[in-house]
PDB file of C-alpha atoms in Angstrom:
ATOM      1  CA  MET F   1    -117.951 -25.782 110.984  1.00 51.00           C
ATOM      2  CA  TRP F   2    -117.860 -27.394 107.659  1.00 48.00           C
ATOM      3  CA  ALA F   3    -120.392 -24.953 106.461  1.00 48.00           C
ATOM      4  CA  THR F   4    -118.317 -22.122 107.715  1.00 48.00           C
ATOM      5  CA  LEU F   5    -115.311 -23.329 105.789  1.00 46.00           C
ATOM      6  CA  CYS F   6    -117.296 -23.786 102.640  1.00 47.00           C
ATOM      7  CA  PHE F   7    -118.639 -20.269 102.974  1.00 46.00           C
ATOM      8  CA  MET F   8    -115.186 -18.899 103.429  1.00 51.00           C
ATOM      9  CA  GLY F   9    -113.901 -20.867 100.381  1.00 49.00           C
ATOM     10  CA  ARG F  10    -116.510 -19.306  98.170  1.00 49.00           C
ATOM     11  CA  ASP F  11    -116.378 -15.689  99.267  1.00 51.00           C
ATOM     12  CA  THR F  12    -112.834 -15.150 100.669  1.00 50.00           C
ATOM     13  CA  PRO F  13    -110.051 -14.694  97.950  1.00 53.00           C
ATOM     14  CA  PHE F  14    -107.335 -17.419  98.005  1.00 53.00           C
ATOM     15  CA  HIS F  15    -103.716 -16.165  98.192  1.00 55.00           C
ATOM     16  CA  ASN F  16    -101.507 -17.814  95.451  1.00 61.00           C
ATOM     17  CA  PRO F  17     -97.774 -16.692  95.583  1.00 60.00           C
ATOM     18  CA  PHE F  18     -96.826 -18.748  92.441  1.00 61.00           C
ATOM     19  CA  ALA F  19     -99.038 -16.602  90.254  1.00 65.00           C
ATOM     20  CA  GLU F  20     -97.039 -13.513  91.135  1.00 67.00           C
ATOM     21  CA  ALA F  21     -93.764 -15.390  90.456  1.00 63.00           C
ATOM     22  CA  ARG F  22     -95.008 -16.616  87.086  1.00 67.00           C
ATOM     23  CA  LYS F  23     -96.014 -13.084  86.127  1.00 69.00           C
ATOM     24  CA  ALA F  24     -92.600 -11.678  87.075  1.00 67.00           C
ATOM     25  CA  LEU F  25     -90.808 -14.542  85.303  1.00 65.00           C
ATOM     26  CA  SER F  26     -92.896 -13.981  82.172  1.00 70.00           C
ATOM     27  CA  GLY F  27     -91.774 -10.339  82.051  1.00 72.00           C
ATOM     28  CA  LYS F  28     -88.145 -11.338  82.500  1.00 71.00           C
ATOM     29  CA  LEU F  29     -88.394 -13.929  79.727  1.00 71.00           C
ATOM     30  CA  LYS F  30     -89.833 -11.312  77.381  1.00 77.00           C
ATOM     31  CA  ASP F  31     -86.950  -8.952  78.135  1.00 78.00           C
ATOM     32  CA  TRP F  32     -84.404 -11.762  77.590  1.00 75.00           C
ATOM     33  CA  ARG F  33     -85.983 -12.693  74.289  1.00 80.00           C
ATOM     34  CA  GLU F  34     -85.858  -9.081  73.100  1.00 83.00           C
ATOM     35  CA  ALA F  35     -82.225  -8.741  74.176  1.00 80.00           C
ATOM     36  CA  ASP F  36     -81.283 -12.035  72.480  1.00 78.00           C
ATOM     37  CA  LYS F  37     -83.062 -10.950  69.296  1.00 83.00           C
ATOM     38  CA  ARG F  38     -81.151  -7.657  69.251  1.00 84.00           C
ATOM     39  CA  ARG F  39     -77.855  -9.524  69.895  1.00 82.00           C
ATOM     40  CA  ARG F  40     -78.428 -11.949  67.021  1.00 83.00           C
ATOM     41  CA  GLU F  41     -79.406  -9.101  64.700  1.00 84.00           C
ATOM     42  CA  ALA F  42     -76.193  -7.225  65.564  1.00 82.00           C
ATOM     43  CA  GLU F  43     -74.127 -10.381  64.953  1.00 81.00           C
ATOM     44  CA  ARG F  44     -75.829 -10.896  61.578  1.00 80.00           C
ATOM     45  CA  ARG F  45     -75.012  -7.340  60.488  1.00 80.00           C
ATOM     46  CA  GLU F  46     -71.382  -7.826  61.572  1.00 80.00           C
ATOM     47  CA  ARG F  47     -71.094 -11.024  59.503  1.00 76.00           C
ATOM     48  CA  ILE F  48     -72.579  -9.282  56.448  1.00 76.00           C
ATOM     49  CA  GLU F  49     -70.173  -6.344  56.793  1.00 73.00           C
ATOM     50  CA  ALA F  50     -67.174  -8.669  57.240  1.00 71.00           C
ATOM     51  CA  ALA F  51     -68.079 -10.656  54.090  1.00 67.00           C
ATOM     52  CA  SER F  52     -68.670  -7.551  51.946  1.00 61.00           C
ATOM     53  CA  PRO F  53     -65.697  -6.335  49.811  1.00 59.00           C
ATOM     54  CA  PRO F  54     -64.141  -3.020  50.816  1.00 60.00           C
ATOM     55  CA  ALA F  55     -65.373   0.016  48.997  1.00 59.00           C
ATOM     56  CA  PRO F  56     -63.140   0.925  46.023  1.00 60.00           C
ATOM     57  CA  GLU F  57     -60.767   3.800  46.536  1.00 61.00           C
ATOM     58  CA  PRO F  58     -61.420   6.906  44.483  1.00 57.00           C
ATOM     59  CA  PRO F  59     -59.440   6.970  41.197  1.00 57.00           C
ATOM     60  CA  VAL F  60     -56.044   8.648  41.306  1.00 53.00           C
ATOM     61  CA  GLY F  61     -55.164  11.127  38.564  1.00 57.00           C
ATOM     62  CA  GLU F  62     -52.003  10.713  36.485  1.00 56.00           C
ATOM     63  CA  GLU F  63     -50.331  13.709  38.072  1.00 60.00           C
ATOM     64  CA  GLN F  64     -51.135  12.519  41.608  1.00 66.00           C
ATOM     65  CA  ALA F  65     -49.932   8.978  40.760  1.00 60.00           C
ATOM     66  CA  TYR F  66     -46.678  10.397  39.377  1.00 56.00           C
ATOM     67  CA  ARG F  67     -46.128  12.447  42.530  1.00 67.00           C
ATOM     68  CA  GLN F  68     -46.749   9.405  44.727  1.00 64.00           C
ATOM     69  CA  ALA F  69     -44.329   7.272  42.683  1.00 61.00           C
ATOM     70  CA  MET F  70     -41.614   9.935  42.738  1.00 61.00           C
ATOM     71  CA  ALA F  71     -41.979  10.703  46.440  1.00 65.00           C
ATOM     72  CA  GLY F  72     -38.584  10.593  48.109  1.00 61.00           C
ATOM     73  CA  VAL F  73     -36.633  10.384  44.844  1.00 58.00           C
ATOM     74  CA  GLN F  74     -33.551  12.587  44.836  1.00 62.00           C
ATOM     75  CA  PRO F  75     -31.797  13.802  41.646  1.00 60.00           C
ATOM     76  CA  LEU F  76     -28.336  12.430  40.971  1.00 58.00           C
ATOM     77  CA  PRO F  77     -25.527  14.872  41.700  1.00 58.00           C
ATOM     78  CA  GLN F  78     -23.926  16.418  38.658  1.00 54.00           C
ATOM     79  CA  ASP F  79     -20.437  15.267  37.769  1.00 50.00           C
ATOM     80  CA  THR F  80     -18.257  18.164  38.797  1.00 46.00           C
ATOM     81  CA  ARG F  81     -14.952  16.357  38.330  1.00 46.00           C
ATOM     82  CA  VAL F  82     -12.288  18.167  36.368  1.00 44.00           C
ATOM     83  CA  GLY F  83     -11.924  16.604  32.974  1.00 43.00           C
ATOM     84  CA  ALA F  84     -15.261  14.755  33.113  1.00 44.00           C
ATOM     85  CA  ALA F  85     -16.051  13.018  29.838  1.00 42.00           C
ATOM     86  CA  ARG F  86     -17.991  15.110  27.379  1.00 46.00           C
ATOM     87  CA  SER F  87     -19.517  14.080  24.100  1.00 46.00           C
ATOM     88  CA  ALA F  88     -17.261  14.744  21.167  1.00 43.00           C
ATOM     89  CA  PRO F  89     -18.328  17.648  18.948  1.00 47.00           C
ATOM     90  CA  LYS F  90     -20.147  16.712  15.787  1.00 50.00           C
ATOM     91  CA  GLY F  91     -17.798  16.068  12.911  1.00 48.00           C
ATOM     92  CA  ALA F  92     -14.750  15.449  15.137  1.00 46.00           C
ATOM     93  CA  PRO F  93     -12.317  12.809  13.834  1.00 48.00           C
ATOM     94  CA  ARG F  94     -13.013   9.371  15.256  1.00 55.00           C
ATOM     95  CA  ARG F  95      -9.424   8.281  15.829  1.00 56.00           C
ATOM     96  CA  GLU F  96     -10.289   5.430  18.187  1.00 47.00           C
ATOM     97  CA  GLU F  97     -12.663   3.900  15.646  1.00 54.00           C
ATOM     98  CA  ASP F  98     -10.036   4.254  12.914  1.00 58.00           C
ATOM     99  CA  ALA F  99      -7.460   2.531  15.118  1.00 53.00           C
ATOM    100  CA  GLU F 100      -9.908  -0.267  15.820  1.00 52.00           C
ATOM    101  CA  ALA F 101     -10.546  -0.766  12.102  1.00 56.00           C
ATOM    102  CA  PHE F 102      -6.821  -1.008  11.393  1.00 59.00           C
ATOM    103  CA  ALA F 103      -6.364  -3.417  14.310  1.00 53.00           C
ATOM    104  CA  ARG F 104      -9.074  -5.650  12.896  1.00 55.00           C
ATOM    105  CA  LEU F 105      -7.421  -5.513   9.501  1.00 57.00           C
ATOM    106  CA  ALA F 106      -4.104  -6.518  11.067  1.00 56.00           C
ATOM    107  CA  ASP F 107      -5.820  -9.515  12.703  1.00 52.00           C
ATOM    108  CA  LEU F 108      -7.291 -10.534   9.381  1.00 48.00           C
ATOM    109  CA  VAL F 109      -3.950 -10.310   7.603  1.00 51.00           C
ATOM    110  CA  ALA F 110      -2.443 -12.448  10.359  1.00 49.00           C
ATOM    111  CA  GLY F 111      -5.094 -15.102   9.752  1.00 44.00           C
ATOM    112  CA  ILE F 112      -6.882 -14.527  13.068  1.00 46.00           C
ATOM    113  CA  GLY F 113     -10.210 -13.359  11.678  1.00 55.00           C
ATOM    114  CA  PRO F 114     -12.979 -15.273   9.852  1.00 77.00           C
ATOM    115  CA  PHE F 115     -11.596 -14.173   6.436  1.00 88.00           C
ATOM    116  CA  GLU F 116      -8.344 -15.033   4.693  1.00 90.00           C
ATOM    117  CA  ILE F 117      -6.903 -11.698   3.536  1.00 90.00           C
ATOM    118  CA  SER F 118      -4.181 -10.906   1.016  1.00 88.00           C
ATOM    119  CA  ASP F 119      -3.331  -7.228   0.773  1.00 84.00           C
ATOM    120  CA  THR F 120      -0.759  -5.090  -1.046  1.00 82.00           C
ATOM    121  CA  LEU F 121      -0.661  -1.463  -2.105  1.00 77.00           C
ATOM    122  CA  GLU F 122      -2.326  -2.287  -5.423  1.00 83.00           C
ATOM    123  CA  PHE F 123      -4.283  -5.439  -4.710  1.00 91.00           C
ATOM    124  CA  VAL F 124      -6.509  -6.892  -1.998  1.00 93.00           C
ATOM    125  CA  GLU F 125      -8.655 -10.008  -1.768  1.00 94.00           C
ATOM    126  CA  GLY F 126     -10.529 -11.827   0.957  1.00 94.00           C
ATOM    127  CA  LEU F 127     -12.222 -15.214   1.239  1.00 95.00           C
ATOM    128  CA  ALA F 128     -14.525 -16.372   4.032  1.00 93.00           C
ATOM    129  CA  GLN F 129     -13.297 -19.440   5.863  1.00 89.00           C
ATOM    130  CA  GLY F 130     -14.679 -22.693   4.493  1.00 89.00           C
ATOM    131  CA  VAL F 131     -15.557 -21.228   1.068  1.00 91.00           C
ATOM    132  CA  ASP F 132     -14.231 -22.917  -2.074  1.00 92.00           C
ATOM    133  CA  ARG F 133     -11.218 -20.997  -3.380  1.00 93.00           C
ATOM    134  CA  ARG F 134     -12.455 -21.514  -6.927  1.00 94.00           C
ATOM    135  CA  LEU F 135     -15.075 -18.860  -6.261  1.00 94.00           C
ATOM    136  CA  LEU F 136     -12.334 -16.351  -5.506  1.00 94.00           C
ATOM    137  CA  ARG F 137     -10.423 -17.283  -8.673  1.00 94.00           C
ATOM    138  CA  ARG F 138     -13.540 -16.820 -10.792  1.00 95.00           C
ATOM    139  CA  LEU F 139     -14.232 -13.494  -9.069  1.00 95.00           C
ATOM    140  CA  ARG F 140     -10.660 -12.343  -9.716  1.00 94.00           C
ATOM    141  CA  LYS F 141     -11.003 -13.164 -13.412  1.00 93.00           C
ATOM    142  CA  GLY F 142     -14.255 -11.209 -13.704  1.00 92.00           C
ATOM    143  CA  GLU F 143     -16.304 -14.304 -14.580  1.00 94.00           C
ATOM    144  CA  TYR F 144     -19.275 -13.199 -12.485  1.00 95.00           C
ATOM    145  CA  ALA F 145     -21.694 -10.760 -14.073  1.00 94.00           C
ATOM    146  CA  MET F 146     -21.555  -7.423 -12.242  1.00 94.00           C
ATOM    147  CA  GLN F 147     -25.132  -6.650 -11.138  1.00 96.00           C
ATOM    148  CA  GLY F 148     -24.685  -3.328  -9.382  1.00 96.00           C
ATOM    149  CA  HIS F 149     -22.140  -0.762  -8.233  1.00 96.00           C
ATOM    150  CA  LEU F 150     -21.612   1.828  -5.507  1.00 97.00           C
ATOM    151  CA  ASP F 151     -19.286   4.833  -5.772  1.00 96.00           C
ATOM    152  CA  LEU F 152     -17.920   6.137  -2.455  1.00 94.00           C
ATOM    153  CA  HIS F 153     -16.128   9.191  -3.878  1.00 92.00           C
ATOM    154  CA  GLY F 154     -16.773  12.349  -1.849  1.00 89.00           C
ATOM    155  CA  LEU F 155     -18.144  10.519   1.215  1.00 92.00           C
ATOM    156  CA  THR F 156     -16.741  10.666   4.730  1.00 91.00           C
ATOM    157  CA  ARG F 157     -15.830   7.452   6.496  1.00 91.00           C
ATOM    158  CA  ASP F 158     -19.119   7.301   8.407  1.00 93.00           C
ATOM    159  CA  GLU F 159     -21.153   8.151   5.322  1.00 95.00           C
ATOM    160  CA  ALA F 160     -19.277   5.505   3.350  1.00 94.00           C
ATOM    161  CA  ARG F 161     -19.950   2.782   5.901  1.00 94.00           C
ATOM    162  CA  GLU F 162     -23.645   3.607   6.016  1.00 95.00           C
ATOM    163  CA  ALA F 163     -23.791   3.591   2.202  1.00 96.00           C
ATOM    164  CA  VAL F 164     -21.992   0.222   1.978  1.00 96.00           C
ATOM    165  CA  GLU F 165     -24.282  -1.385   4.556  1.00 95.00           C
ATOM    166  CA  GLY F 166     -27.402  -0.174   2.770  1.00 95.00           C
ATOM    167  CA  PHE F 167     -26.060  -1.157  -0.656  1.00 96.00           C
ATOM    168  CA  VAL F 168     -25.128  -4.705   0.382  1.00 96.00           C
ATOM    169  CA  ALA F 169     -28.447  -5.263   2.171  1.00 95.00           C
ATOM    170  CA  SER F 170     -30.530  -4.024  -0.765  1.00 96.00           C
ATOM    171  CA  SER F 171     -28.432  -6.018  -3.262  1.00 96.00           C
ATOM    172  CA  ARG F 172     -29.015  -9.247  -1.367  1.00 95.00           C
ATOM    173  CA  THR F 173     -32.701  -8.502  -1.074  1.00 94.00           C
ATOM    174  CA  GLN F 174     -32.827  -8.149  -4.864  1.00 95.00           C
ATOM    175  CA  GLY F 175     -31.029 -11.475  -5.302  1.00 95.00           C
ATOM    176  CA  LYS F 176     -27.782  -9.999  -6.659  1.00 95.00           C
ATOM    177  CA  ARG F 177     -24.584 -12.063  -6.290  1.00 95.00           C
ATOM    178  CA  CYS F 178     -21.752  -9.882  -7.595  1.00 96.00           C
ATOM    179  CA  VAL F 179     -21.461  -6.112  -7.119  1.00 97.00           C
ATOM    180  CA  LEU F 180     -18.738  -3.489  -7.493  1.00 97.00           C
ATOM    181  CA  ILE F 181     -17.766  -0.964  -4.805  1.00 97.00           C
ATOM    182  CA  ILE F 182     -15.571   1.945  -5.890  1.00 95.00           C
ATOM    183  CA  HIS F 183     -13.463   3.270  -2.992  1.00 92.00           C
ATOM    184  CA  GLY F 184     -11.018   5.364  -5.058  1.00 89.00           C
ATOM    185  CA  ARG F 185      -7.245   5.367  -5.433  1.00 84.00           C
ATOM    186  CA  GLY F 186      -6.649   8.255  -3.077  1.00 71.00           C
ATOM    187  CA  LEU F 187      -4.731  10.275  -5.667  1.00 64.00           C
ATOM    188  CA  ASN F 188      -6.083  13.506  -4.199  1.00 65.00           C
ATOM    189  CA  SER F 189      -5.382  12.523  -0.589  1.00 59.00           C
ATOM    190  CA  LYS F 190      -2.481  13.922   1.424  1.00 61.00           C
ATOM    191  CA  GLU F 191      -0.533  10.637   1.364  1.00 61.00           C
ATOM    192  CA  LYS F 192      -1.632   9.795  -2.207  1.00 58.00           C
ATOM    193  CA  GLU F 193      -3.047   6.514  -0.900  1.00 65.00           C
ATOM    194  CA  PRO F 194      -6.611   5.129  -0.789  1.00 69.00           C
ATOM    195  CA  VAL F 195      -8.358   6.544   2.275  1.00 80.00           C
ATOM    196  CA  LEU F 196     -11.388   4.243   2.419  1.00 90.00           C
ATOM    197  CA  LYS F 197      -9.755   1.046   1.200  1.00 90.00           C
ATOM    198  CA  PRO F 198      -8.500  -0.238   4.619  1.00 91.00           C
ATOM    199  CA  ALA F 199     -11.832   0.558   6.248  1.00 92.00           C
ATOM    200  CA  LEU F 200     -13.772  -1.120   3.420  1.00 93.00           C
ATOM    201  CA  VAL F 201     -11.694  -4.290   3.766  1.00 93.00           C
ATOM    202  CA  ALA F 202     -12.459  -4.388   7.519  1.00 92.00           C
ATOM    203  CA  TRP F 203     -16.188  -3.796   6.953  1.00 93.00           C
ATOM    204  CA  LEU F 204     -16.509  -6.529   4.320  1.00 94.00           C
ATOM    205  CA  SER F 205     -14.727  -9.120   6.432  1.00 91.00           C
ATOM    206  CA  ARG F 206     -16.112  -8.508   9.912  1.00 88.00           C
ATOM    207  CA  GLY F 207     -19.374  -8.050  11.789  1.00 86.00           C
ATOM    208  CA  ARG F 208     -22.761  -7.679  10.163  1.00 87.00           C
ATOM    209  CA  LEU F 209     -21.375  -6.970   6.704  1.00 89.00           C
ATOM    210  CA  GLY F 210     -18.871  -9.829   6.874  1.00 90.00           C
ATOM    211  CA  ARG F 211     -21.688 -12.317   7.459  1.00 91.00           C
ATOM    212  CA  GLN F 212     -23.211 -11.332   4.117  1.00 94.00           C
ATOM    213  CA  VAL F 213     -20.033 -11.700   2.030  1.00 95.00           C
ATOM    214  CA  LEU F 214     -18.386 -14.803   0.541  1.00 95.00           C
ATOM    215  CA  ALA F 215     -15.374 -13.141  -1.105  1.00 96.00           C
ATOM    216  CA  PHE F 216     -14.025  -9.863  -2.453  1.00 97.00           C
ATOM    217  CA  CYS F 217     -11.039  -8.804  -4.531  1.00 96.00           C
ATOM    218  CA  THR F 218      -9.584  -5.847  -6.406  1.00 96.00           C
ATOM    219  CA  ALA F 219     -11.416  -5.194  -9.660  1.00 96.00           C
ATOM    220  CA  ARG F 220      -9.852  -5.576 -13.103  1.00 95.00           C
ATOM    221  CA  PRO F 221      -8.509  -2.380 -14.757  1.00 94.00           C
ATOM    222  CA  THR F 222     -11.623  -2.086 -16.941  1.00 94.00           C
ATOM    223  CA  ASP F 223     -13.816  -1.848 -13.794  1.00 94.00           C
ATOM    224  CA  GLY F 224     -11.670   0.517 -11.717  1.00 92.00           C
ATOM    225  CA  GLY F 225      -8.561  -1.513 -10.948  1.00 93.00           C
ATOM    226  CA  ALA F 226      -6.928  -0.706  -7.613  1.00 91.00           C
ATOM    227  CA  GLY F 227      -9.656   1.844  -6.848  1.00 92.00           C
ATOM    228  CA  ALA F 228     -12.512  -0.676  -6.701  1.00 95.00           C
ATOM    229  CA  VAL F 229     -13.383  -4.183  -5.462  1.00 96.00           C
ATOM    230  CA  TYR F 230     -15.655  -6.941  -6.662  1.00 97.00           C
ATOM    231  CA  VAL F 231     -17.841  -8.309  -3.860  1.00 97.00           C
ATOM    232  CA  LEU F 232     -19.451 -11.765  -4.028  1.00 96.00           C
ATOM    233  CA  LEU F 233     -22.492 -11.877  -1.773  1.00 95.00           C
ATOM    234  CA  ARG F 234     -24.090 -14.782  -0.018  1.00 92.00           C
ATOM    235  CA  LYS F 235     -27.459 -15.971  -1.268  1.00 86.00           C
TER     236      LYS F 235
END
């Protein structure tokens, strides 16, 4: 019997169920590995895409940018009120500005402004606050050498102011101390009074011009008398 069993062990195939299981499991493992590899590759691509900066937008032309910026903007309604303010025609009299100049002059005469003013029909003088009065006395006597002059005859009020501002600025730039400004006596005016004199006094004692002036006074008869003023400029 032992011989029979030995014969059967050599020639009869032995059934092994674990071999079939190992073969099936090996195929499954291969499929899992392939699936895991594909999953990791997809995750890697997602991480790369998330870390990459977004693609730049195409450039926008000036006209397109303007249209985008103005989208939704509505024009303001026109003022249709009766009597709406309109710009004054060129060359129209500036009565409000004249009134303001005279009001400033009245303040100065009352001692409210930064200049001490003395004014009569024939004589005017002004001294900046804090300045030694001896300077004004010397100016009144004509002791300062006159280093330049400006004649305002024939100019309108606006033209005269512009001329005075430019003249004072250029005189200071050139280092001049004493200048003469001729405003006229107003003999040809309707009221036979100086037209530019009150405005000139206000200009020289207030604002930008006033900060450049130490003193001023009516000139002596040899330099124009009541139709002109000496102006002592700051250094």
